[in-house]
PDB file of N, CA and C in Angstrom:
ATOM      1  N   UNK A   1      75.178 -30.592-120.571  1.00 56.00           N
ATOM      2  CA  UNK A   1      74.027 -29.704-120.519  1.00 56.00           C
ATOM      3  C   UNK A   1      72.759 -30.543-120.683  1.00 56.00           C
ATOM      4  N   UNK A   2      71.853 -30.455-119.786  1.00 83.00           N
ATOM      5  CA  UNK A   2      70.338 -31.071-120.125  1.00 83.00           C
ATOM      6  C   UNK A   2      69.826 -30.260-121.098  1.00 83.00           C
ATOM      7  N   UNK A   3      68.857 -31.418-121.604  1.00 83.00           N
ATOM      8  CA  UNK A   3      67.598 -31.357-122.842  1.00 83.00           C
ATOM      9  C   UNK A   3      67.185 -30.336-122.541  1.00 83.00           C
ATOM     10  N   UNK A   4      66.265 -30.027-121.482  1.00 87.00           N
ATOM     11  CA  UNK A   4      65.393 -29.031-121.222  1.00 87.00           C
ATOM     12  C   UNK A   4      66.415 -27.339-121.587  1.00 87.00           C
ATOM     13  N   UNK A   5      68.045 -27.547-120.707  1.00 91.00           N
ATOM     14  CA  UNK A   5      68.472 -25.978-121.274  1.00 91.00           C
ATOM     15  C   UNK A   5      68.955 -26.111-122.823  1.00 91.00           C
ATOM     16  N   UNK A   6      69.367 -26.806-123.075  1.00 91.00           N
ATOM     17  CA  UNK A   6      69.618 -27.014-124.394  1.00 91.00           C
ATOM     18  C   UNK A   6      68.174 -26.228-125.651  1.00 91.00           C
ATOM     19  N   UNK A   7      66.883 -26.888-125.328  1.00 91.00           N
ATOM     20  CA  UNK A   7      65.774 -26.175-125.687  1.00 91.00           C
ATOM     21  C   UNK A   7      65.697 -24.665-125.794  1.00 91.00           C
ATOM     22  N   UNK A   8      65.541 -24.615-124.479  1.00 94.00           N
ATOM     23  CA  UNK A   8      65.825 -22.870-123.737  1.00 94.00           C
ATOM     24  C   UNK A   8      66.568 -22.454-124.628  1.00 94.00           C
ATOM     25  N   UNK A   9      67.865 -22.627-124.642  1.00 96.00           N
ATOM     26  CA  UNK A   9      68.572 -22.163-125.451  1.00 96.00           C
ATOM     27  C   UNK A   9      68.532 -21.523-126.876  1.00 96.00           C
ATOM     28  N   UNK A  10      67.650 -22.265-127.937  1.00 96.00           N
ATOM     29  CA  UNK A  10      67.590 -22.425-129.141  1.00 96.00           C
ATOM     30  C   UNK A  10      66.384 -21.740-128.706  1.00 96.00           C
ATOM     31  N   UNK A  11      65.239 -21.925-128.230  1.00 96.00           N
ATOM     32  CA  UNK A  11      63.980 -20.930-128.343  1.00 96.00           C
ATOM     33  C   UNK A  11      64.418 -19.549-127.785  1.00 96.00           C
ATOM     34  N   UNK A  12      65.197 -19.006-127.235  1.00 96.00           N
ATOM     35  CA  UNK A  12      65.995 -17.505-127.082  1.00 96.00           C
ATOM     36  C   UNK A  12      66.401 -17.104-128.111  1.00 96.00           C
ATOM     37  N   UNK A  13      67.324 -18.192-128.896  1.00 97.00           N
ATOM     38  CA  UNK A  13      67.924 -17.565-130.234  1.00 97.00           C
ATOM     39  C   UNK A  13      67.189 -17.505-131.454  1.00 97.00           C
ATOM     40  N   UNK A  14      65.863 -18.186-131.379  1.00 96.00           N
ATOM     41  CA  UNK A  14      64.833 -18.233-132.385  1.00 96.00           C
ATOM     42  C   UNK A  14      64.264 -17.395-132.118  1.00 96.00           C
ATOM     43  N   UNK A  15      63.359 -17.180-130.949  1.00 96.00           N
ATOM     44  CA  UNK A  15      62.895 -15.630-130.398  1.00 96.00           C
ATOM     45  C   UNK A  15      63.386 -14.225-130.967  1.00 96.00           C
ATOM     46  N   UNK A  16      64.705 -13.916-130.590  1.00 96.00           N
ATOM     47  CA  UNK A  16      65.134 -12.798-130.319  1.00 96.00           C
ATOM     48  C   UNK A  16      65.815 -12.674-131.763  1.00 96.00           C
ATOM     49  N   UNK A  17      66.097 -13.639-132.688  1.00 96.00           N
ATOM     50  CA  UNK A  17      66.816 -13.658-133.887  1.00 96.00           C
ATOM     51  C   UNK A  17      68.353 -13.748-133.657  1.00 96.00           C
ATOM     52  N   UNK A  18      68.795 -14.174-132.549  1.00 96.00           N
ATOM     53  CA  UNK A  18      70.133 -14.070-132.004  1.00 96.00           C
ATOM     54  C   UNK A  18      70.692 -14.360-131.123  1.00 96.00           C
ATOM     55  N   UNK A  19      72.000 -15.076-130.612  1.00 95.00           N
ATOM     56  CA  UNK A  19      72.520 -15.170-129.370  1.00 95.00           C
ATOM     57  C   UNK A  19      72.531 -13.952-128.478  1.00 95.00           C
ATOM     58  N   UNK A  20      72.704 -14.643-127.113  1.00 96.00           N
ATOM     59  CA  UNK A  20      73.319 -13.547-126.516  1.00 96.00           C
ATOM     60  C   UNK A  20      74.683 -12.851-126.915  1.00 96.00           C
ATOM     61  N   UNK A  21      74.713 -11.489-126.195  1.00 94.00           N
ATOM     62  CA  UNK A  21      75.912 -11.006-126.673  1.00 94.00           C
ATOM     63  C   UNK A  21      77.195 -11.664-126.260  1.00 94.00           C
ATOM     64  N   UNK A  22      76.975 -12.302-124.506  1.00 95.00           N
ATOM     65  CA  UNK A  22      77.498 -13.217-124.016  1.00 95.00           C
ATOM     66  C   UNK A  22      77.397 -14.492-124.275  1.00 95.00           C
ATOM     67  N   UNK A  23      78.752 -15.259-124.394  1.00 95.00           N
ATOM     68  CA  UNK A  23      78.343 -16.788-124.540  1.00 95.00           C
ATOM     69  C   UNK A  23      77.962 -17.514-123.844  1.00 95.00           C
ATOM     70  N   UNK A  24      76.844 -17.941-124.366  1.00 96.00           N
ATOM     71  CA  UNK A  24      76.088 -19.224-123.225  1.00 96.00           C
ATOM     72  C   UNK A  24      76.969 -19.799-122.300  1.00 96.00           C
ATOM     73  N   UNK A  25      77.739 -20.278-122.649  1.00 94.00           N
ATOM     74  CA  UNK A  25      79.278 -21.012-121.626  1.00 94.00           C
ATOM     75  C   UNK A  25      79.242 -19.832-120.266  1.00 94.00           C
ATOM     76  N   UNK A  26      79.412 -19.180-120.671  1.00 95.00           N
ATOM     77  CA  UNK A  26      79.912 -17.967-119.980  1.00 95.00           C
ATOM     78  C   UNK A  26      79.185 -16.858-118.879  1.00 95.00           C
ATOM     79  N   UNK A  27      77.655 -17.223-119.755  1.00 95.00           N
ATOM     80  CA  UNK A  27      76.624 -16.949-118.869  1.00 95.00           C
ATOM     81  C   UNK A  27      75.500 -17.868-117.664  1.00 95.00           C
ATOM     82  N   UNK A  28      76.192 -19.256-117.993  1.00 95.00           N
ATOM     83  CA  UNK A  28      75.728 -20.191-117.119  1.00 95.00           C
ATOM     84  C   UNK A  28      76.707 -20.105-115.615  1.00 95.00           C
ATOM     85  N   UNK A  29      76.119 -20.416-115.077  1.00 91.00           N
ATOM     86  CA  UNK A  29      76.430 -19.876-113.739  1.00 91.00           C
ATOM     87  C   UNK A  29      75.818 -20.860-112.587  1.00 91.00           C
ATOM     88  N   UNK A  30      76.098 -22.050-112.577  1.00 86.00           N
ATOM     89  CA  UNK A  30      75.786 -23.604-111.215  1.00 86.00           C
ATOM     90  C   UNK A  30      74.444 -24.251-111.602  1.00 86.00           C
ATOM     91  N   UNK A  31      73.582 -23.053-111.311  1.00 87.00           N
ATOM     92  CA  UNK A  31      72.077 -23.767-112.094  1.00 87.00           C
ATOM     93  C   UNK A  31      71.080 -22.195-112.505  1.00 87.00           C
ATOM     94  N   UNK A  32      71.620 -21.200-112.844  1.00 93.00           N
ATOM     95  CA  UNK A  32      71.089 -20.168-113.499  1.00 93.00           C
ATOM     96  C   UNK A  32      72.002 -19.052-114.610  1.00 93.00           C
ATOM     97  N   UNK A  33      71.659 -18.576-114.646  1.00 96.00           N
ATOM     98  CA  UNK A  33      72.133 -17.578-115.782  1.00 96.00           C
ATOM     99  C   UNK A  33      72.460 -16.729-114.657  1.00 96.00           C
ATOM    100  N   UNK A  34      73.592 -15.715-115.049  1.00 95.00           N
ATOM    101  CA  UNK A  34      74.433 -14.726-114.871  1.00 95.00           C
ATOM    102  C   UNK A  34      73.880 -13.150-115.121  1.00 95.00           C
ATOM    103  N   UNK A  35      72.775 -13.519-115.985  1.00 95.00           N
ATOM    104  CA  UNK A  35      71.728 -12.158-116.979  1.00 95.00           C
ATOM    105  C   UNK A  35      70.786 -12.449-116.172  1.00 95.00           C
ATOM    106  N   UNK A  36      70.421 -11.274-114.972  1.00 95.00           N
ATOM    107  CA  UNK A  36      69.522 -11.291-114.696  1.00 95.00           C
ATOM    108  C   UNK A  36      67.708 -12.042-115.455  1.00 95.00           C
ATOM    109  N   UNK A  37      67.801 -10.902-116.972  1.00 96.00           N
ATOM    110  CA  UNK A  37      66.898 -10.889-117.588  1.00 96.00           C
ATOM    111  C   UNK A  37      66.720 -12.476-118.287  1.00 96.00           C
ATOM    112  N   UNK A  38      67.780 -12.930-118.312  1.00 96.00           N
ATOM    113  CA  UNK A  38      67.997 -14.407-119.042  1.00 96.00           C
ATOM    114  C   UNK A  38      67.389 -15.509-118.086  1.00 96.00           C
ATOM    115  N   UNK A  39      67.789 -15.027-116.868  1.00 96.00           N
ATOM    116  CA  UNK A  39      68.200 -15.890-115.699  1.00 96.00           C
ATOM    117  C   UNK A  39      66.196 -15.785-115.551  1.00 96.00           C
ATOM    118  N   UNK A  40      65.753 -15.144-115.226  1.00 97.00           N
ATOM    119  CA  UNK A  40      64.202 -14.970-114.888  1.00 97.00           C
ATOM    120  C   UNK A  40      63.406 -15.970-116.542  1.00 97.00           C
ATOM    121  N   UNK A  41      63.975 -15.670-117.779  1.00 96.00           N
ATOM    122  CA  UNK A  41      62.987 -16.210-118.910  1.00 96.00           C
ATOM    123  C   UNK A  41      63.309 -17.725-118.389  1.00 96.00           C
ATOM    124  N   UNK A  42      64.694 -18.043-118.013  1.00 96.00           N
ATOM    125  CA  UNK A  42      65.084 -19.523-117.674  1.00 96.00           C
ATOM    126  C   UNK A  42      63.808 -20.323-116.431  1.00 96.00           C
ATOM    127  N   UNK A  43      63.729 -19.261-115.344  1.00 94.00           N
ATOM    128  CA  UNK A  43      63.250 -20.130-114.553  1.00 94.00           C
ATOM    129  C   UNK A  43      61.846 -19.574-114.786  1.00 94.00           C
ATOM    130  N   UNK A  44      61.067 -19.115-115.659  1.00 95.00           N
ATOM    131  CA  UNK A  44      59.668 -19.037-116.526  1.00 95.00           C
ATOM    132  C   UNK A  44      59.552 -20.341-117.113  1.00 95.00           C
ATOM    133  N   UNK A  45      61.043 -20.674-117.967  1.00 93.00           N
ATOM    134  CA  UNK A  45      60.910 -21.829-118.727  1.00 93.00           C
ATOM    135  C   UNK A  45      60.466 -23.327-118.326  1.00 93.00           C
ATOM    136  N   UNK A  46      61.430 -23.204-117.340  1.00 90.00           N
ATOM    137  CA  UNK A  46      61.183 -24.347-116.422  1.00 90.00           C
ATOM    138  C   UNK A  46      59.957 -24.763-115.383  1.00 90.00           C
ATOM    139  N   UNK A  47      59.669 -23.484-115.042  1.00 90.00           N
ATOM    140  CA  UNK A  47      58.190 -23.384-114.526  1.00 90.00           C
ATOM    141  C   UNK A  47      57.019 -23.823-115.422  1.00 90.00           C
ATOM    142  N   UNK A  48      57.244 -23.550-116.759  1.00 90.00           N
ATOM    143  CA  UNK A  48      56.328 -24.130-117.543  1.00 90.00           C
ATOM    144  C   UNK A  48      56.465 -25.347-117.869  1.00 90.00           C
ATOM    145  N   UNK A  49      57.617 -26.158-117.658  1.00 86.00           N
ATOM    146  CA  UNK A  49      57.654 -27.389-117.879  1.00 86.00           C
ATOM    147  C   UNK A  49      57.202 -28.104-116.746  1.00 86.00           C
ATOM    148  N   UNK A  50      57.345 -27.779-115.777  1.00 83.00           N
ATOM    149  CA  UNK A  50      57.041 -28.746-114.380  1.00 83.00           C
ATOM    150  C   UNK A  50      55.999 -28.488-114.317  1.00 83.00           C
ATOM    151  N   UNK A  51      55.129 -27.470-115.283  1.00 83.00           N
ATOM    152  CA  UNK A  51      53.665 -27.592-114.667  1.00 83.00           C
ATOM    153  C   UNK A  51      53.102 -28.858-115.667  1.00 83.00           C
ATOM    154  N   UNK A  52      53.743 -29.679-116.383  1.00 84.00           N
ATOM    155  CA  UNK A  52      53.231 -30.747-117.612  1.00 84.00           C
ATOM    156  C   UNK A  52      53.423 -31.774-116.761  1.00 84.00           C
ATOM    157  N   UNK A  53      52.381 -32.893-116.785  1.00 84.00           N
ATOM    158  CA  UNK A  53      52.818 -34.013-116.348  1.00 84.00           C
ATOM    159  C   UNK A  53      51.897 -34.906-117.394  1.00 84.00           C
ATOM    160  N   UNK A  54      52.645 -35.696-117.557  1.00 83.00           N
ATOM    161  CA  UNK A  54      52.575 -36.899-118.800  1.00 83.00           C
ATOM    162  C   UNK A  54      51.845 -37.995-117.832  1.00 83.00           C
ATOM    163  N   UNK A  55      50.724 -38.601-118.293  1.00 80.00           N
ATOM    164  CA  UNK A  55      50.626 -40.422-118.073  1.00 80.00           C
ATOM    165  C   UNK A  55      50.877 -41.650-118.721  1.00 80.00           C
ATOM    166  N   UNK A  56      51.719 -42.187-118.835  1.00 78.00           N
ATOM    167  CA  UNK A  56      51.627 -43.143-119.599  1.00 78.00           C
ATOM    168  C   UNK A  56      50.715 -44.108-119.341  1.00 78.00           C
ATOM    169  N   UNK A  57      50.245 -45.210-120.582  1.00 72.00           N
ATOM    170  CA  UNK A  57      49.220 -45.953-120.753  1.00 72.00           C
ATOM    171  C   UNK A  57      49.731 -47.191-120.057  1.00 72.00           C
ATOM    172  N   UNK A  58      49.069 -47.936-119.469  1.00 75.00           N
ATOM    173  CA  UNK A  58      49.514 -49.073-118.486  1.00 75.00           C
ATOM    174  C   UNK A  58      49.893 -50.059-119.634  1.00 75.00           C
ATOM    175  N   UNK A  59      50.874 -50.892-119.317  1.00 74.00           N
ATOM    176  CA  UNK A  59      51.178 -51.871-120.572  1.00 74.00           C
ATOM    177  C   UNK A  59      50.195 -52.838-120.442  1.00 74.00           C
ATOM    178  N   UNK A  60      49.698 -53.292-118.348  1.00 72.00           N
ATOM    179  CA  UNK A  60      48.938 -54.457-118.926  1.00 72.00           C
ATOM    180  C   UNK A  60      47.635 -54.531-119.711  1.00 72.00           C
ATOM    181  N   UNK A  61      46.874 -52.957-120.120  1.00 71.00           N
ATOM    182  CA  UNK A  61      45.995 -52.627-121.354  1.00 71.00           C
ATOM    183  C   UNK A  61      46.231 -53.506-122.198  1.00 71.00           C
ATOM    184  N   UNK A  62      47.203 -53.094-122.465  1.00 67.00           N
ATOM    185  CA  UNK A  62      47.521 -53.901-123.913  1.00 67.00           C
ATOM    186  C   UNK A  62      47.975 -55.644-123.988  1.00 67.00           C
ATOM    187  N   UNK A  63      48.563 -55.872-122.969  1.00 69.00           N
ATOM    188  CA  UNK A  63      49.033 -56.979-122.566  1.00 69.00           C
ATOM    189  C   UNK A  63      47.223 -57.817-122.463  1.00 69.00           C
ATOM    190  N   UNK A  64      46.937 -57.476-121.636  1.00 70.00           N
ATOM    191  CA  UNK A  64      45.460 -58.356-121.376  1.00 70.00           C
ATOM    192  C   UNK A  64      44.808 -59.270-122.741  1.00 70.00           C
ATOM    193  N   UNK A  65      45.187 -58.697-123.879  1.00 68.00           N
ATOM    194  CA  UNK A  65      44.413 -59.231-125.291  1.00 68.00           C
ATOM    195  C   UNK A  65      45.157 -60.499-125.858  1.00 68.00           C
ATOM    196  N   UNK A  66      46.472 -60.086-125.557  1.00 66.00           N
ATOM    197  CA  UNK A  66      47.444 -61.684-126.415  1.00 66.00           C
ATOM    198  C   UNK A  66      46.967 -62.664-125.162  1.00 66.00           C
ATOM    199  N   UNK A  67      46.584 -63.603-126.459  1.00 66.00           N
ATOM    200  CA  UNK A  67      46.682 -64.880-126.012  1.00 66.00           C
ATOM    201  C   UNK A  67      47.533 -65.618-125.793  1.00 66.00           C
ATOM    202  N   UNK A  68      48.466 -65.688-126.634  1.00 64.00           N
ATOM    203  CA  UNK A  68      49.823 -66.501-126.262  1.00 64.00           C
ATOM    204  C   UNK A  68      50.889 -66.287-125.055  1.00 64.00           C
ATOM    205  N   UNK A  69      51.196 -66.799-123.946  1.00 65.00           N
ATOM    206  CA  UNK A  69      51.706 -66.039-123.120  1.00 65.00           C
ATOM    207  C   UNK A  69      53.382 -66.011-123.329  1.00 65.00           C
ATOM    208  N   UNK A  70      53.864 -66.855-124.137  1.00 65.00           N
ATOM    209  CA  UNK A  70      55.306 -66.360-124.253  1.00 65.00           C
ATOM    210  C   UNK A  70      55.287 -65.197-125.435  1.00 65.00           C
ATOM    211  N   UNK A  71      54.454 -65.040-126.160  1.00 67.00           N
ATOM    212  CA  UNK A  71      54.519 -63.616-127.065  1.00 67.00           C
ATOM    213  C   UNK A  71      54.041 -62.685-125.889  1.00 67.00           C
ATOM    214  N   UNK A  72      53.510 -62.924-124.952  1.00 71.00           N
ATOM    215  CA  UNK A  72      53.134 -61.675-124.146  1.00 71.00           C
ATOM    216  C   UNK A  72      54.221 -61.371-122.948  1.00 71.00           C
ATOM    217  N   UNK A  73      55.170 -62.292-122.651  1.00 76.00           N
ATOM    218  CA  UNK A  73      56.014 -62.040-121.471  1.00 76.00           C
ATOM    219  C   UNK A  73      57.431 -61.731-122.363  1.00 76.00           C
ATOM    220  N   UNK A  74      57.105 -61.932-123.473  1.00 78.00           N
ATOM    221  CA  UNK A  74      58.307 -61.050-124.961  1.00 78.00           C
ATOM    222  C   UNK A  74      58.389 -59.662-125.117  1.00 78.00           C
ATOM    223  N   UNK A  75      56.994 -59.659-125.205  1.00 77.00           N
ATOM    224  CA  UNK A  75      56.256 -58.042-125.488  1.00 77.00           C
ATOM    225  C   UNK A  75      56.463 -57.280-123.980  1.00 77.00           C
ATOM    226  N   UNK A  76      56.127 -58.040-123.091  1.00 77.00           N
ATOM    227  CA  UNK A  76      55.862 -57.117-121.973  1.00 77.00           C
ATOM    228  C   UNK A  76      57.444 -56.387-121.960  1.00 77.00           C
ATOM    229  N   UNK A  77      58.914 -57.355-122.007  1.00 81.00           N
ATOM    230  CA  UNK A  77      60.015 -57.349-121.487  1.00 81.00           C
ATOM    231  C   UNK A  77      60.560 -55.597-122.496  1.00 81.00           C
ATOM    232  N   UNK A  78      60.163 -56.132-123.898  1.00 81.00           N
ATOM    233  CA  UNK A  78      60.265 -55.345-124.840  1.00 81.00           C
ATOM    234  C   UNK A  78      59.647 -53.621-124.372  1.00 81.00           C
ATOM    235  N   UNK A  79      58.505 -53.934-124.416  1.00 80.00           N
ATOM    236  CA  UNK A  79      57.737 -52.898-123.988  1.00 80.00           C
ATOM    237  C   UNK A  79      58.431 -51.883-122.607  1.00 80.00           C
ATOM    238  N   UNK A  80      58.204 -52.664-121.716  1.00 81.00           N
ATOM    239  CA  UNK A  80      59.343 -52.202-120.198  1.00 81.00           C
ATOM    240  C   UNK A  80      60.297 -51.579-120.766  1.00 81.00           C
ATOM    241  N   UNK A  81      61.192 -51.902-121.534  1.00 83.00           N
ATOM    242  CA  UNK A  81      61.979 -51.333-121.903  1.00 83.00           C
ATOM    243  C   UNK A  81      61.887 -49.659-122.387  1.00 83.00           C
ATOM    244  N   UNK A  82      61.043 -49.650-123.661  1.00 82.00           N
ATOM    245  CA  UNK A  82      60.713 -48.701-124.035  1.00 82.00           C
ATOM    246  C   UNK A  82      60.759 -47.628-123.258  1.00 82.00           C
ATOM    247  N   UNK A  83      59.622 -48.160-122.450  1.00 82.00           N
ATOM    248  CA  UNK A  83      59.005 -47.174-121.479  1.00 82.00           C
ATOM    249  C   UNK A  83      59.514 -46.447-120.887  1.00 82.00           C
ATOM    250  N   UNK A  84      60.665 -47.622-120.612  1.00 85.00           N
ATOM    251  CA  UNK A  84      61.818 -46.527-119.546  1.00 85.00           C
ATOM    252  C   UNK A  84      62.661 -45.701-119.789  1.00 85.00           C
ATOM    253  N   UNK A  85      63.551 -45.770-121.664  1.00 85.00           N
ATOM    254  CA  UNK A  85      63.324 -45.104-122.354  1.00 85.00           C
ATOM    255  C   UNK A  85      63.085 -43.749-122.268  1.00 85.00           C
ATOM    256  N   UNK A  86      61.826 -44.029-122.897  1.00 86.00           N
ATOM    257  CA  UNK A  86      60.668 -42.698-123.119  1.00 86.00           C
ATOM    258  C   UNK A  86      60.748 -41.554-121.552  1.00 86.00           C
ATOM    259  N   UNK A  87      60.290 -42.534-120.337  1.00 86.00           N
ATOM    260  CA  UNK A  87      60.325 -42.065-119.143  1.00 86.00           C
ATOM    261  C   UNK A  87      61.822 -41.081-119.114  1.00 86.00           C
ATOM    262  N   UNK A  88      63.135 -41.765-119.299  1.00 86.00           N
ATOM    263  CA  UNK A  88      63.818 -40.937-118.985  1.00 86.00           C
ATOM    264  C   UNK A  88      64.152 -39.933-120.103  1.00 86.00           C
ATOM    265  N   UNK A  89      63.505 -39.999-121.345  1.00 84.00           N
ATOM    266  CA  UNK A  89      63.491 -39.037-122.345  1.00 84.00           C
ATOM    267  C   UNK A  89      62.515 -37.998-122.288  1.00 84.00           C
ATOM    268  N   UNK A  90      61.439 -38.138-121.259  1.00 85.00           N
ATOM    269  CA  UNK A  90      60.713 -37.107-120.971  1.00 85.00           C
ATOM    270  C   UNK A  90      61.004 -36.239-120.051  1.00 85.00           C
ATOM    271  N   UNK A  91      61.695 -36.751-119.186  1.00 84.00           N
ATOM    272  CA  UNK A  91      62.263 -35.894-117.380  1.00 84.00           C
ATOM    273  C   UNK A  91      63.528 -35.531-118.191  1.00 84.00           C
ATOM    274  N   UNK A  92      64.127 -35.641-118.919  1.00 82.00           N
ATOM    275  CA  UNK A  92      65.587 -35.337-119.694  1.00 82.00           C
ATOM    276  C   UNK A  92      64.786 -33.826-120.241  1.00 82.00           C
ATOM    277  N   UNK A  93      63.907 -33.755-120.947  1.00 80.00           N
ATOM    278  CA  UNK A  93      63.410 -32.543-121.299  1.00 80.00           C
ATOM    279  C   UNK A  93      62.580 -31.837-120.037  1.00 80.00           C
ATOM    280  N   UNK A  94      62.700 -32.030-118.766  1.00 80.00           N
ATOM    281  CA  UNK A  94      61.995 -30.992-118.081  1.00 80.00           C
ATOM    282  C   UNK A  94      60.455 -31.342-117.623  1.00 80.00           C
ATOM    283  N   UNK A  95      59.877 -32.760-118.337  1.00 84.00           N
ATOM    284  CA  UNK A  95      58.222 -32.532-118.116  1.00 84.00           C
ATOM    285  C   UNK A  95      58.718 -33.786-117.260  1.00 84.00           C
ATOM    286  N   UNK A  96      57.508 -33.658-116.262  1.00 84.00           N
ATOM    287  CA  UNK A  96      57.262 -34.630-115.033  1.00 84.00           C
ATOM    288  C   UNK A  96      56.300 -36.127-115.505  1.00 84.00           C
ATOM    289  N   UNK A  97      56.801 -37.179-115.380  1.00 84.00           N
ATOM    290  CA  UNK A  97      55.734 -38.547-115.474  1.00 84.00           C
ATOM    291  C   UNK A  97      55.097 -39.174-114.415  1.00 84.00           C
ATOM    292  N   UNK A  98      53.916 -39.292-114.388  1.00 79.00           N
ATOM    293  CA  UNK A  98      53.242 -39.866-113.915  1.00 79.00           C
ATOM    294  C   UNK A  98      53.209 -41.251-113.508  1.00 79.00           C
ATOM    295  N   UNK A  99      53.705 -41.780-112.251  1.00 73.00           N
ATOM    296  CA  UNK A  99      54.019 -43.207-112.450  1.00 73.00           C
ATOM    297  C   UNK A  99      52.833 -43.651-111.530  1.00 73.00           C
TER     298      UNK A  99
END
C-alpha cells in the first residue's frame, strides 16, 4: 500500500471516529474504493495532493561557499544522496517535486 493511501486511511478513521464498516482490504478495489462515498473522499484526497508541488533548494547554493574542494565533492555525493531520498519520500506521499 502507498504512503499517500495509507494517510487517507488514518485521516477517515480520525475524521469519522472509526473504520469503515467494511475492511479496508476489502474495500480497495485496483486503484479505488468499492464505497462509492469513500471512493470520491479518495480521489478529493489525491487531488489535493497533486495540486502541491515542492522545490527543492539547488545543492550548488550551498556548495558554491566551501572552499575546500574534496570536502565539497564529499558533501555534494552525501547531499545527492539525501535528496533523492527525500525526492522519493515526497512522491511516496502523493506531493509532486519540482526538478
Amino acid at each position: 500500500m502507498d504512503e499517500s493511501r495509507k494517510q487517507f486511511q488514518s485521516w477517515f478513521e480520525e475524521w469519522f471516529g472509526e473504520p469503515p464498516l467494511t475492511p479496508w482490504k476489502e474495500l480497495w478495489c485496483h486503484d479505488g474504493y468499492s464505497a462509492e462515498d469513500i471512493d470520491h473522499m479518495w480521489d478529493a484526497w489525491q487531488a489535493s495532493r497533486s495540486a502541491i508541488k515542492i522545490e527543492l533548494l539547488d545543492i550548488n547554493h550551498y556548495l558554491a561557499e566551501l572552499e575546500n574542494k574534496t570536502l565539497s565533492l564529499a558533501f555534494r555525493r552525501l547531499a545527492e544522496g539525501v535528496r533523492a531520498g527525500d525526492i522519493t519520500t515526497i512522491r511516496a506521499a502523493g506531493i509532486k517535486v519540482k526538478e
